[in-house]
Coordinates of C-alpha atoms and ligand atoms in Angstrom, one line a residue:
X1 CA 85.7 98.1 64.5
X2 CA 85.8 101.2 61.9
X3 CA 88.7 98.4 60.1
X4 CA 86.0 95.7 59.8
X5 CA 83.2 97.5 58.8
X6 CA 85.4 99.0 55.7
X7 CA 85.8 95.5 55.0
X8 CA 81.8 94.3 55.1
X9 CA 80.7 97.5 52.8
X10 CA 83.5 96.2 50.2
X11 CA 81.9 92.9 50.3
X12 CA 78.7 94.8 49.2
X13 CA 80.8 96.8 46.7
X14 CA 82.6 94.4 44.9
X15 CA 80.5 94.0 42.0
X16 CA 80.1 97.6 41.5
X17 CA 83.6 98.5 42.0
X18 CA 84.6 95.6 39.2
X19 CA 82.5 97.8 36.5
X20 CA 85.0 100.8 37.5
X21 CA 88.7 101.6 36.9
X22 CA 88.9 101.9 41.5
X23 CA 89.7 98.9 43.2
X24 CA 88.5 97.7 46.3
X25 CA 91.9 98.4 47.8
X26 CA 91.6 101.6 46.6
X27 CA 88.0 102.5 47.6
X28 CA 87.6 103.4 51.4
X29 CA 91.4 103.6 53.1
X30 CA 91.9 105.2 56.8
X31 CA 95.0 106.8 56.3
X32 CA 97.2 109.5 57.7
X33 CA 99.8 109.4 55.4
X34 CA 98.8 110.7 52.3
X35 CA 101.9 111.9 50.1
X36 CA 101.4 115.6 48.6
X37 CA 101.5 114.2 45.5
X38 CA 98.9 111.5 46.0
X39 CA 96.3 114.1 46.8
X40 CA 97.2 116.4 44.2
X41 CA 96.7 113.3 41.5
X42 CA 92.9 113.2 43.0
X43 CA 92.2 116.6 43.0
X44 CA 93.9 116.4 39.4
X45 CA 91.8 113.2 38.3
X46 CA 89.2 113.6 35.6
X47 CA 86.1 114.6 37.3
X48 CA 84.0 112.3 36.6
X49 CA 86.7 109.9 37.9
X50 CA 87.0 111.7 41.4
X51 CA 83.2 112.3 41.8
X52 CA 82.9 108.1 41.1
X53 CA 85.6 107.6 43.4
X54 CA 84.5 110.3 46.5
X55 CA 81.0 108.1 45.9
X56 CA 82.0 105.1 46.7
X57 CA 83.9 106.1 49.6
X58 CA 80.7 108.5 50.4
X59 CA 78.4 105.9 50.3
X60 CA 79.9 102.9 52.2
X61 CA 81.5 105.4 54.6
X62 CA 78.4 107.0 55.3
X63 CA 75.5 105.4 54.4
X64 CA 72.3 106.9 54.0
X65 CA 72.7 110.4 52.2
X66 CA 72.4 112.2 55.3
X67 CA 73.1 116.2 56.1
X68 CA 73.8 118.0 59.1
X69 CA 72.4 120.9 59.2
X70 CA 74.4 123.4 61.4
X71 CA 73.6 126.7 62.1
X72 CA 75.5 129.5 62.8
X73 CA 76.1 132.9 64.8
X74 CA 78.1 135.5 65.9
X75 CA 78.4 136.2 69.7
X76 CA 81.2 138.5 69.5
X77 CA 81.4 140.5 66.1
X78 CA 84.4 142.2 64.8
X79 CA 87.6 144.0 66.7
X80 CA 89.8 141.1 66.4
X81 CA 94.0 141.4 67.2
X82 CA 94.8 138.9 64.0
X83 CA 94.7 139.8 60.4
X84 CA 93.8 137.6 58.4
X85 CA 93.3 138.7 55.2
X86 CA 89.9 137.1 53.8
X87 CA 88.1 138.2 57.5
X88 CA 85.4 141.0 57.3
X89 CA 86.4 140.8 61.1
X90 CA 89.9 141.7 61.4
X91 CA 90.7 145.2 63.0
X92 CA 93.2 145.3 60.3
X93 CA 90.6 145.4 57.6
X94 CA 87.9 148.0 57.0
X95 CA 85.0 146.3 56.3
X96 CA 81.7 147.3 58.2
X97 CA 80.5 145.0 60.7
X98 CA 79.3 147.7 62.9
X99 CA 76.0 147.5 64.2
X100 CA 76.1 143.7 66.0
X101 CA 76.4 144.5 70.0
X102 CA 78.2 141.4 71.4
X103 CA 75.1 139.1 72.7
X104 CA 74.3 137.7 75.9
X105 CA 73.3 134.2 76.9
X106 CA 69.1 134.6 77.1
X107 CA 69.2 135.6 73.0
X108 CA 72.3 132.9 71.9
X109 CA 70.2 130.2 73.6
X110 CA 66.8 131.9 71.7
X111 CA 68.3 131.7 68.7
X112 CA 69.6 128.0 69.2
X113 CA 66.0 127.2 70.4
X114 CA 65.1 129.2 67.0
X115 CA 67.6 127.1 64.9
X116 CA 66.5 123.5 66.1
X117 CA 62.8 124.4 65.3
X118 CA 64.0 124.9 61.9
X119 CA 65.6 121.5 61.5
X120 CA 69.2 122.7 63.0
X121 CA 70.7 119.6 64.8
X122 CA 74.3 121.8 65.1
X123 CA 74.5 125.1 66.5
X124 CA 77.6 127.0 66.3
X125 CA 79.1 130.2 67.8
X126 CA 81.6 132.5 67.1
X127 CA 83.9 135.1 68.9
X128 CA 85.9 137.0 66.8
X129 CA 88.7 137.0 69.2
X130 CA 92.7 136.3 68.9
X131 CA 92.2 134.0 71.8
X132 CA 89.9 133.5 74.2
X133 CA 89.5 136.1 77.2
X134 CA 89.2 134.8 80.7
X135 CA 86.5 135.7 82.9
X136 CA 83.0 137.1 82.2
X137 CA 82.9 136.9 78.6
X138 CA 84.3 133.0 78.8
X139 CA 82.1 131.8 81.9
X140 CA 78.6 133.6 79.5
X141 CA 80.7 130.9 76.4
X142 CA 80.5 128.0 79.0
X143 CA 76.6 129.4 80.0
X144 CA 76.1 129.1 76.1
X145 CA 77.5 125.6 75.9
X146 CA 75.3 124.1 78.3
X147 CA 72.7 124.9 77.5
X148 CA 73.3 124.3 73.8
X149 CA 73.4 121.5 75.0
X150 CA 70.3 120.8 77.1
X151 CA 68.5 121.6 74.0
X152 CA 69.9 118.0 72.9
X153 CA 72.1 120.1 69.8
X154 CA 75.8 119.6 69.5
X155 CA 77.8 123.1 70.4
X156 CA 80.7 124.3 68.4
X157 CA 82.6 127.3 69.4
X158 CA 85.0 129.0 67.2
X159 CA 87.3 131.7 69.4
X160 CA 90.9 131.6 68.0
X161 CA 93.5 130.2 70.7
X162 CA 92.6 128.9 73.9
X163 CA 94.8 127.5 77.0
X164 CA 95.2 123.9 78.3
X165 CA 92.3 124.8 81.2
X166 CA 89.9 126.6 78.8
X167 CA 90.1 123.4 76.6
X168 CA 89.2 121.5 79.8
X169 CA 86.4 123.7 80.8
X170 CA 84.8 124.0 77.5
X171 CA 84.3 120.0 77.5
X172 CA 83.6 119.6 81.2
X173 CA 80.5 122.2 79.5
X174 CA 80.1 119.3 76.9
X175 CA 81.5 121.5 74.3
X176 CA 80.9 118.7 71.2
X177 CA 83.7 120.6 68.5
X178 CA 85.8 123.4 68.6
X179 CA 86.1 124.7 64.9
X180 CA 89.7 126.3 63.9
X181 CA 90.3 126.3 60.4
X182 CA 94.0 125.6 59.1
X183 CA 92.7 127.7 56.6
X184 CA 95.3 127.6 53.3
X185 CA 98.9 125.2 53.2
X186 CA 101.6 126.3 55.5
X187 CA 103.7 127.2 52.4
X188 CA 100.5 129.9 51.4
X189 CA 100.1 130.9 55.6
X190 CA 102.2 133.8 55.3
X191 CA 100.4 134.9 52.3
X192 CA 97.1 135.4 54.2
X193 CA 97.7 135.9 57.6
X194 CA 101.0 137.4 59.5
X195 CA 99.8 137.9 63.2
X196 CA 99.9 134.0 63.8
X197 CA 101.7 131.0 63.0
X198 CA 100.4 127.6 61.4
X199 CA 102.3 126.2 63.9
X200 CA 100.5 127.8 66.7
X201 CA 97.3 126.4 65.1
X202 CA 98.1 122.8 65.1
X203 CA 99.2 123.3 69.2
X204 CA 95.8 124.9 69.5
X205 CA 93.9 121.8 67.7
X206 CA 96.6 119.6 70.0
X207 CA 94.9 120.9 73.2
X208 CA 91.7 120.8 71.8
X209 CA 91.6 116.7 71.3
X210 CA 93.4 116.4 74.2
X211 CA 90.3 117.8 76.1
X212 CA 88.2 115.0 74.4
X213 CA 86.6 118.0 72.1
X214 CA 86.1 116.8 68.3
X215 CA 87.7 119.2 66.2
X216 CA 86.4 121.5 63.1
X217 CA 89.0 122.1 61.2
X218 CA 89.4 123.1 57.5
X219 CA 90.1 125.5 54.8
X220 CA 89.2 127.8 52.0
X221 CA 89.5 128.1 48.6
X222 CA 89.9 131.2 46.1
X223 CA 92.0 133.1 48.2
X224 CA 94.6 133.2 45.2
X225 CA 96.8 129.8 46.0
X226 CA 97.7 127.1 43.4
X227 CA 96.3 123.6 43.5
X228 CA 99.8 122.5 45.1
X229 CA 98.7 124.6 48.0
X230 CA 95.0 123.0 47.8
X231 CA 96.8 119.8 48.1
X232 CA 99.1 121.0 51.1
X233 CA 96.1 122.1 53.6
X234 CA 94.1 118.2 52.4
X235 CA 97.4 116.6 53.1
X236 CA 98.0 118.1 56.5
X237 CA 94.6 117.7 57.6
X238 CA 94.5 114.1 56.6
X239 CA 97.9 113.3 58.2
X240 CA 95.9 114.9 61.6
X241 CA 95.6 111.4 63.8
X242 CA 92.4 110.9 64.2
X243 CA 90.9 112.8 61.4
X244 CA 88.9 116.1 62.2
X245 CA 85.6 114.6 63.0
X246 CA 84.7 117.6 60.9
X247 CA 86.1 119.7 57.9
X248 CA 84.7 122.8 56.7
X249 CA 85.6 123.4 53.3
X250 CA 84.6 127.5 52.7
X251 CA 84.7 129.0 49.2
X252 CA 86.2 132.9 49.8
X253 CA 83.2 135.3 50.3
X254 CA 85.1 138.1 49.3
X255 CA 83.8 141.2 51.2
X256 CA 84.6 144.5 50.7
X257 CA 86.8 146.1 52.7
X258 CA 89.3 143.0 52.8
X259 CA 92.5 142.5 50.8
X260 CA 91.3 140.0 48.9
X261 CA 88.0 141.8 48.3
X262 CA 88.6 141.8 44.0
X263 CA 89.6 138.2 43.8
X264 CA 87.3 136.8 41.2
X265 CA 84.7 133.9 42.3
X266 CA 85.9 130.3 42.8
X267 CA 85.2 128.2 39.5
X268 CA 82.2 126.0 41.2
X269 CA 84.2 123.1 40.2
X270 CA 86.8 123.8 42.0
X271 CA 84.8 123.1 45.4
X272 CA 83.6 119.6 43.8
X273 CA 87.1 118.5 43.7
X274 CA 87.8 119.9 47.2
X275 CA 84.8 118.6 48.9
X276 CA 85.7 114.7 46.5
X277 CA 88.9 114.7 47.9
X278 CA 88.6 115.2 50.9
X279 CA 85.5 112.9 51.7
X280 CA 88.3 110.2 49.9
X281 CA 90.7 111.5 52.2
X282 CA 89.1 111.5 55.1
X283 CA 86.2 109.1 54.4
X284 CA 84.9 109.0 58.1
X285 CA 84.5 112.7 58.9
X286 CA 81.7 115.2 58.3
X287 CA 82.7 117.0 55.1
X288 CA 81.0 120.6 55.1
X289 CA 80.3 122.1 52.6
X290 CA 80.5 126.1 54.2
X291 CA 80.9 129.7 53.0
X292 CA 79.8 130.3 49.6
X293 CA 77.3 128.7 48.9
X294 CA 75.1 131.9 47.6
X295 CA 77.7 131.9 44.7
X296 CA 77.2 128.4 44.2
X297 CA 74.4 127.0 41.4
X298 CA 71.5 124.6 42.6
X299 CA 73.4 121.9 40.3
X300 CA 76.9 122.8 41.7
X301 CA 76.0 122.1 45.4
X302 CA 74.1 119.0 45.0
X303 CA 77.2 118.0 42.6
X304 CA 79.0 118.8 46.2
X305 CA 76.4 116.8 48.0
X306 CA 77.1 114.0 45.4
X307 CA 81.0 114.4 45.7
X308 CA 80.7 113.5 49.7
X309 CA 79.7 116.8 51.3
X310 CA 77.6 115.8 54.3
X311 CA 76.9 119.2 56.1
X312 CA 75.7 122.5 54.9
X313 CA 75.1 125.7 57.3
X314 CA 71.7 126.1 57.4
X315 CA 70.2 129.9 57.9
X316 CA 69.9 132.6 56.6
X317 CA 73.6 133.9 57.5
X318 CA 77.1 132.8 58.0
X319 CA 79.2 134.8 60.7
X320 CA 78.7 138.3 59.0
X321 CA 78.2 137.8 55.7
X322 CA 74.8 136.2 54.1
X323 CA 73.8 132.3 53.4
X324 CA 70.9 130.9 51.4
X325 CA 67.2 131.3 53.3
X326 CA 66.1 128.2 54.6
X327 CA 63.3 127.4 52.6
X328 CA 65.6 127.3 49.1
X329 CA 67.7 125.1 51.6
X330 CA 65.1 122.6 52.4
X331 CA 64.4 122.8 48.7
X332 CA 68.1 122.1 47.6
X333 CA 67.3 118.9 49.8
X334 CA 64.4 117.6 48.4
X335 CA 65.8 118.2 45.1
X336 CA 68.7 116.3 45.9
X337 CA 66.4 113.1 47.4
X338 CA 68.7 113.6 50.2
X339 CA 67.7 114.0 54.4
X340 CA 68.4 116.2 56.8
X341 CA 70.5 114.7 59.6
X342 CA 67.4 114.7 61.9
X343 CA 68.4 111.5 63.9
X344 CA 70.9 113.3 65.8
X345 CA 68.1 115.9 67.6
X346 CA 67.9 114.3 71.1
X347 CA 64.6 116.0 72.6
X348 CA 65.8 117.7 75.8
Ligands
SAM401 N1 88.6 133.7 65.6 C1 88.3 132.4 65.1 C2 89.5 131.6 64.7 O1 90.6 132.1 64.8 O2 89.3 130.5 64.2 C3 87.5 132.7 64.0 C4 86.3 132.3 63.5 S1 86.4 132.5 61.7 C5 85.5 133.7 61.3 C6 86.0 130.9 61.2 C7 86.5 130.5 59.9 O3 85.6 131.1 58.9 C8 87.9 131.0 59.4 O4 88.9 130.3 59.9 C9 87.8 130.9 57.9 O5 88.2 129.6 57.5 C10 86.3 131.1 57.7 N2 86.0 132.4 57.0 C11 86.1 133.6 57.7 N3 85.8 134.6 56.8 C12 85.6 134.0 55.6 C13 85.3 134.5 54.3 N4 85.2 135.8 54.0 N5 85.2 133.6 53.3 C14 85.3 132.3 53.5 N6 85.6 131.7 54.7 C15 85.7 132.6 55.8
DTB402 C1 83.8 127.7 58.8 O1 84.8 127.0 58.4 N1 83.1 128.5 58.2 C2 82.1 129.2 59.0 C3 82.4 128.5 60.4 N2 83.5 127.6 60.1 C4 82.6 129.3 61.6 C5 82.3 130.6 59.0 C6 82.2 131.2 57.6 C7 82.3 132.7 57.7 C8 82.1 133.4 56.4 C9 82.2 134.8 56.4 C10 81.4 135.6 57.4 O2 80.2 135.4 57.4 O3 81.9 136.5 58.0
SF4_403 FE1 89.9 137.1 63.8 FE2 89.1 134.6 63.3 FE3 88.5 136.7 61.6 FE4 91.0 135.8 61.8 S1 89.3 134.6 61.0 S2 90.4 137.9 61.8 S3 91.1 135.2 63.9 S4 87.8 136.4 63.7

C-alpha cells in the first residue's frame, strides 16, 4: 500500500524532481538498511541540498504541512536509579527538581483535559523511573491511560524499562506510544550513561512493538559527540523494522547541576540537518522536533518545520525544564502557513 502510494506522489513529482540534482529513485525510499556512511553523506550534504531533499520526501510523505501538537508532563519527578548524564532527574545529579509531589490521576487527567483545549491532540507522561514499579503507582499509569484516552487524545508514557506483562497491560489500556529515547550512538552510550546498556534498550523497544504499542524513540544532540556518532543513533533507528512511528529529536537543555551542564548551545543548524535526515530516513514517521526549542530562533524552527519536522511539544514546559508559551507557539504556526494536527482530536 505504503509501496504504491510512494509510487503515485513520484508521478506528481517528476517534473519537479527533473529541475533538481535528486532523482525520483532517490526521493522517498522505505529502507532499513541505511549504511553509516550513507547517512553521514546527508547530514554532510550542503544544506540547501538536504533541506531540498528532506522536502521532497516531507511533502509527498506527508502531505499537507501538518503538526502534532503534543503536550507534556511529569507524573513522577526526579529520584531516578540511572544516571544519565544530560537528566535534571538523575539521583546521580544535583540539580533541583524539588518541589513537584508525584501527581495522582484526577490532576494528570485535568491537565490532559487542559492540554486538548489548547489544541493538544497528544498528551504525554513521564515517570522518572529506572523501570516501571508494579502495583499502585502502575495500575494509577493504566488509570491515566484510559482515560487519556476517553478524551479521544493519543497517550504516551515514558517510564524507563518495562516487562513483557506491563507492555501487555499498557496497550490492553490503549496506550498509543511508549517513548524511549536511544538517545546518542552505541559507540557514544558509555559516554553519557553507565547504569544501563544500549542493548537493554533496544529489548525494551522489542517488547514494546510486540505489545502492538507504536514506539517514540529518538535522540539528542549537543551532548558533546561527533557527527559520526549523529549518524550512528539515525542509522540504528532507521535500520529499527518498522520505523518508530515517532522520533524525537531533543537539542541538550543543559541544566545546572548535570555533567554536561557547561556544554555550549547546539549550532541551530545542526538540528536542521538532524531533523532533514531523519524525515529522509524515515520518511513515514512523525519527526519531532523536542527539547530546545527556547534556544532555537523563530527562523531556525520553521527552517526545522521546512526540513520535515512534523511535531512540536506544545506548553509551556517540557518534563522539568521550560518550553515556549503557547501563544508564541500558535504564532510560530501561523508564521509558518502551517496547521496544527487538529484532525486527529476525536471528540470523546
Ligand atoms: N525514564 C525514562 C526513560 O528511561 O526513557 C525517561 C524519560 S526522559 C526524561 C525522556 C527523554 O527526554 C530522554 O530519553 C532524553 O532523550 C530526553 N531528555 C531528558 N533530559 C533532557 C535534556 N536535559 N535535554 C534534552 N533532552 C533531554
Ligand atoms: C523526548 O524525547 N523529549 C521529551 C519527551 N521525549 C519525553 C522530554 C524532554 C525533556 C527535556 C528536559 C526536561 O524538561 O527535564
Ligand atoms: Fe531517569 Fe529517564 Fe532521566 Fe535517565 S532520562 S535519569 S532514565 S528519568
Amino acid at each position: 500500500m505504503k509501496d504504491l502510494r510512494v509510487k503515485l506522489l513520484n508521478i506528481d513529482l517528476m517534473t519537479l524532481l527533473d529541475s533538481t540534482k535528486i532523482t525520483n529513485a532517490e526521493a522517498v525510499v522505505l529502507r532499513h538498511n541505511w549504511s553509516l556512511s550513507e547517512v553521514k553523506d546527508l547530514l554532510e550534504k550542503p544544506l540547501m541540498d538536504l533541506v531540498w531533499h528532506a522536502q521532497i520526501v516531507h511533502r509527498s510523505a506527508n502531505p499537507g504541512y501538518k503538526v502534532q501538537l503534543a503536550s507534556l508532563l511529569s507524573v513522577k519527578t526526579g529520584g531516578c536509579e540511572e544516571d544519565c548524564s544530560y537528566c535534571s532527574q538523575s539521583m546521580y545529579n544535583g540539580s533541583d527538581v524539588s518541589g513537584q509531589p508525584n501527581l495522582s490521576i484526577e490532576p494528570v487527567l485535568e491537565r490532559a483535559k487542559a492540554a486538548k483545549e489548547a489544541g493538544a491532540d497528544r498528551f504525554c507522561m513521564g515517570w522518572a523511573w529506572r523501570e516501571i514499579r508494579e502495583g499502585q503507582p502502575f495500575e494509577a499509569m493504566l488509570a491515566m491511560v484510559r482515560g487519556v484516552r476517553e478524551l479521544g487524545m493519543e497517550a504516551c508514557v515514558t517510564a524507563g524499562m518495562l516487562t513483557e506483562n506491563q507492555a501487555e497491560r499498557l496497550a490492553e489500556a490503549g496506550l498509543t506510544s511508549y517513548n524511549h529515547n536511544l538517545d546518542t550512538s552505541p559507540e557514544n552510550y558509555e559516554n553519557i550513561i553507565t547504569t544501563r546498556t544500549f542493548q537493554e534498550r533496544l529489548e525494551t523497544l522489542e517488547r514494546v512493538r510486540s505489545a502492538g504499542i507504536t514506539l517514540c524513540c529518538g535522540g539528542i544532540i549537543g551532548m558533546g559527540e561527533s557527527v559520526v556518532d549523529r549518524a550512528s543513533l539515525l542509522k540504528v533507528l532507521s535500520t529499527l523494522d518498522p520505523h518508530p512511528e515517532s522520533v524525537p529529536i531533543n537539542a541538550l537543555v543543559a541544566v545546572e547541576g548535570t555533567p554536561l551542564e557547561d556544554l555550549p548551545a547546539v549550532d541551530p543548524l545542526e538540528m536542521v540537518r538532524m531533523v532533514a535526515t531523519a524525515r529522509i530516513l524515515m520518511p513515514y514517521s512523525r519527526v519531532r522536533l523536542s527539547a530546545g526549542r527556547e534556544q532555537l530562533s523563530r527562523e531556525a524552527q520553521i527552517l526545522c518545520l521546512q526540513a520535515g519536522a512534523d511535531s512540536i511539544f506544545y506548553g509551556d514546559s517540557l518534563l522539568t525544564t521550560s518550553n515556549p508559551d503557547v501563544v508564541s507557539d500558535k504564532e510560530l504556526l501561523a508564521q509558518a502557513g502551517v496547521q496544527a494536527n487538529w484532525d486527529h482530536i476525536v471528540d470523546s
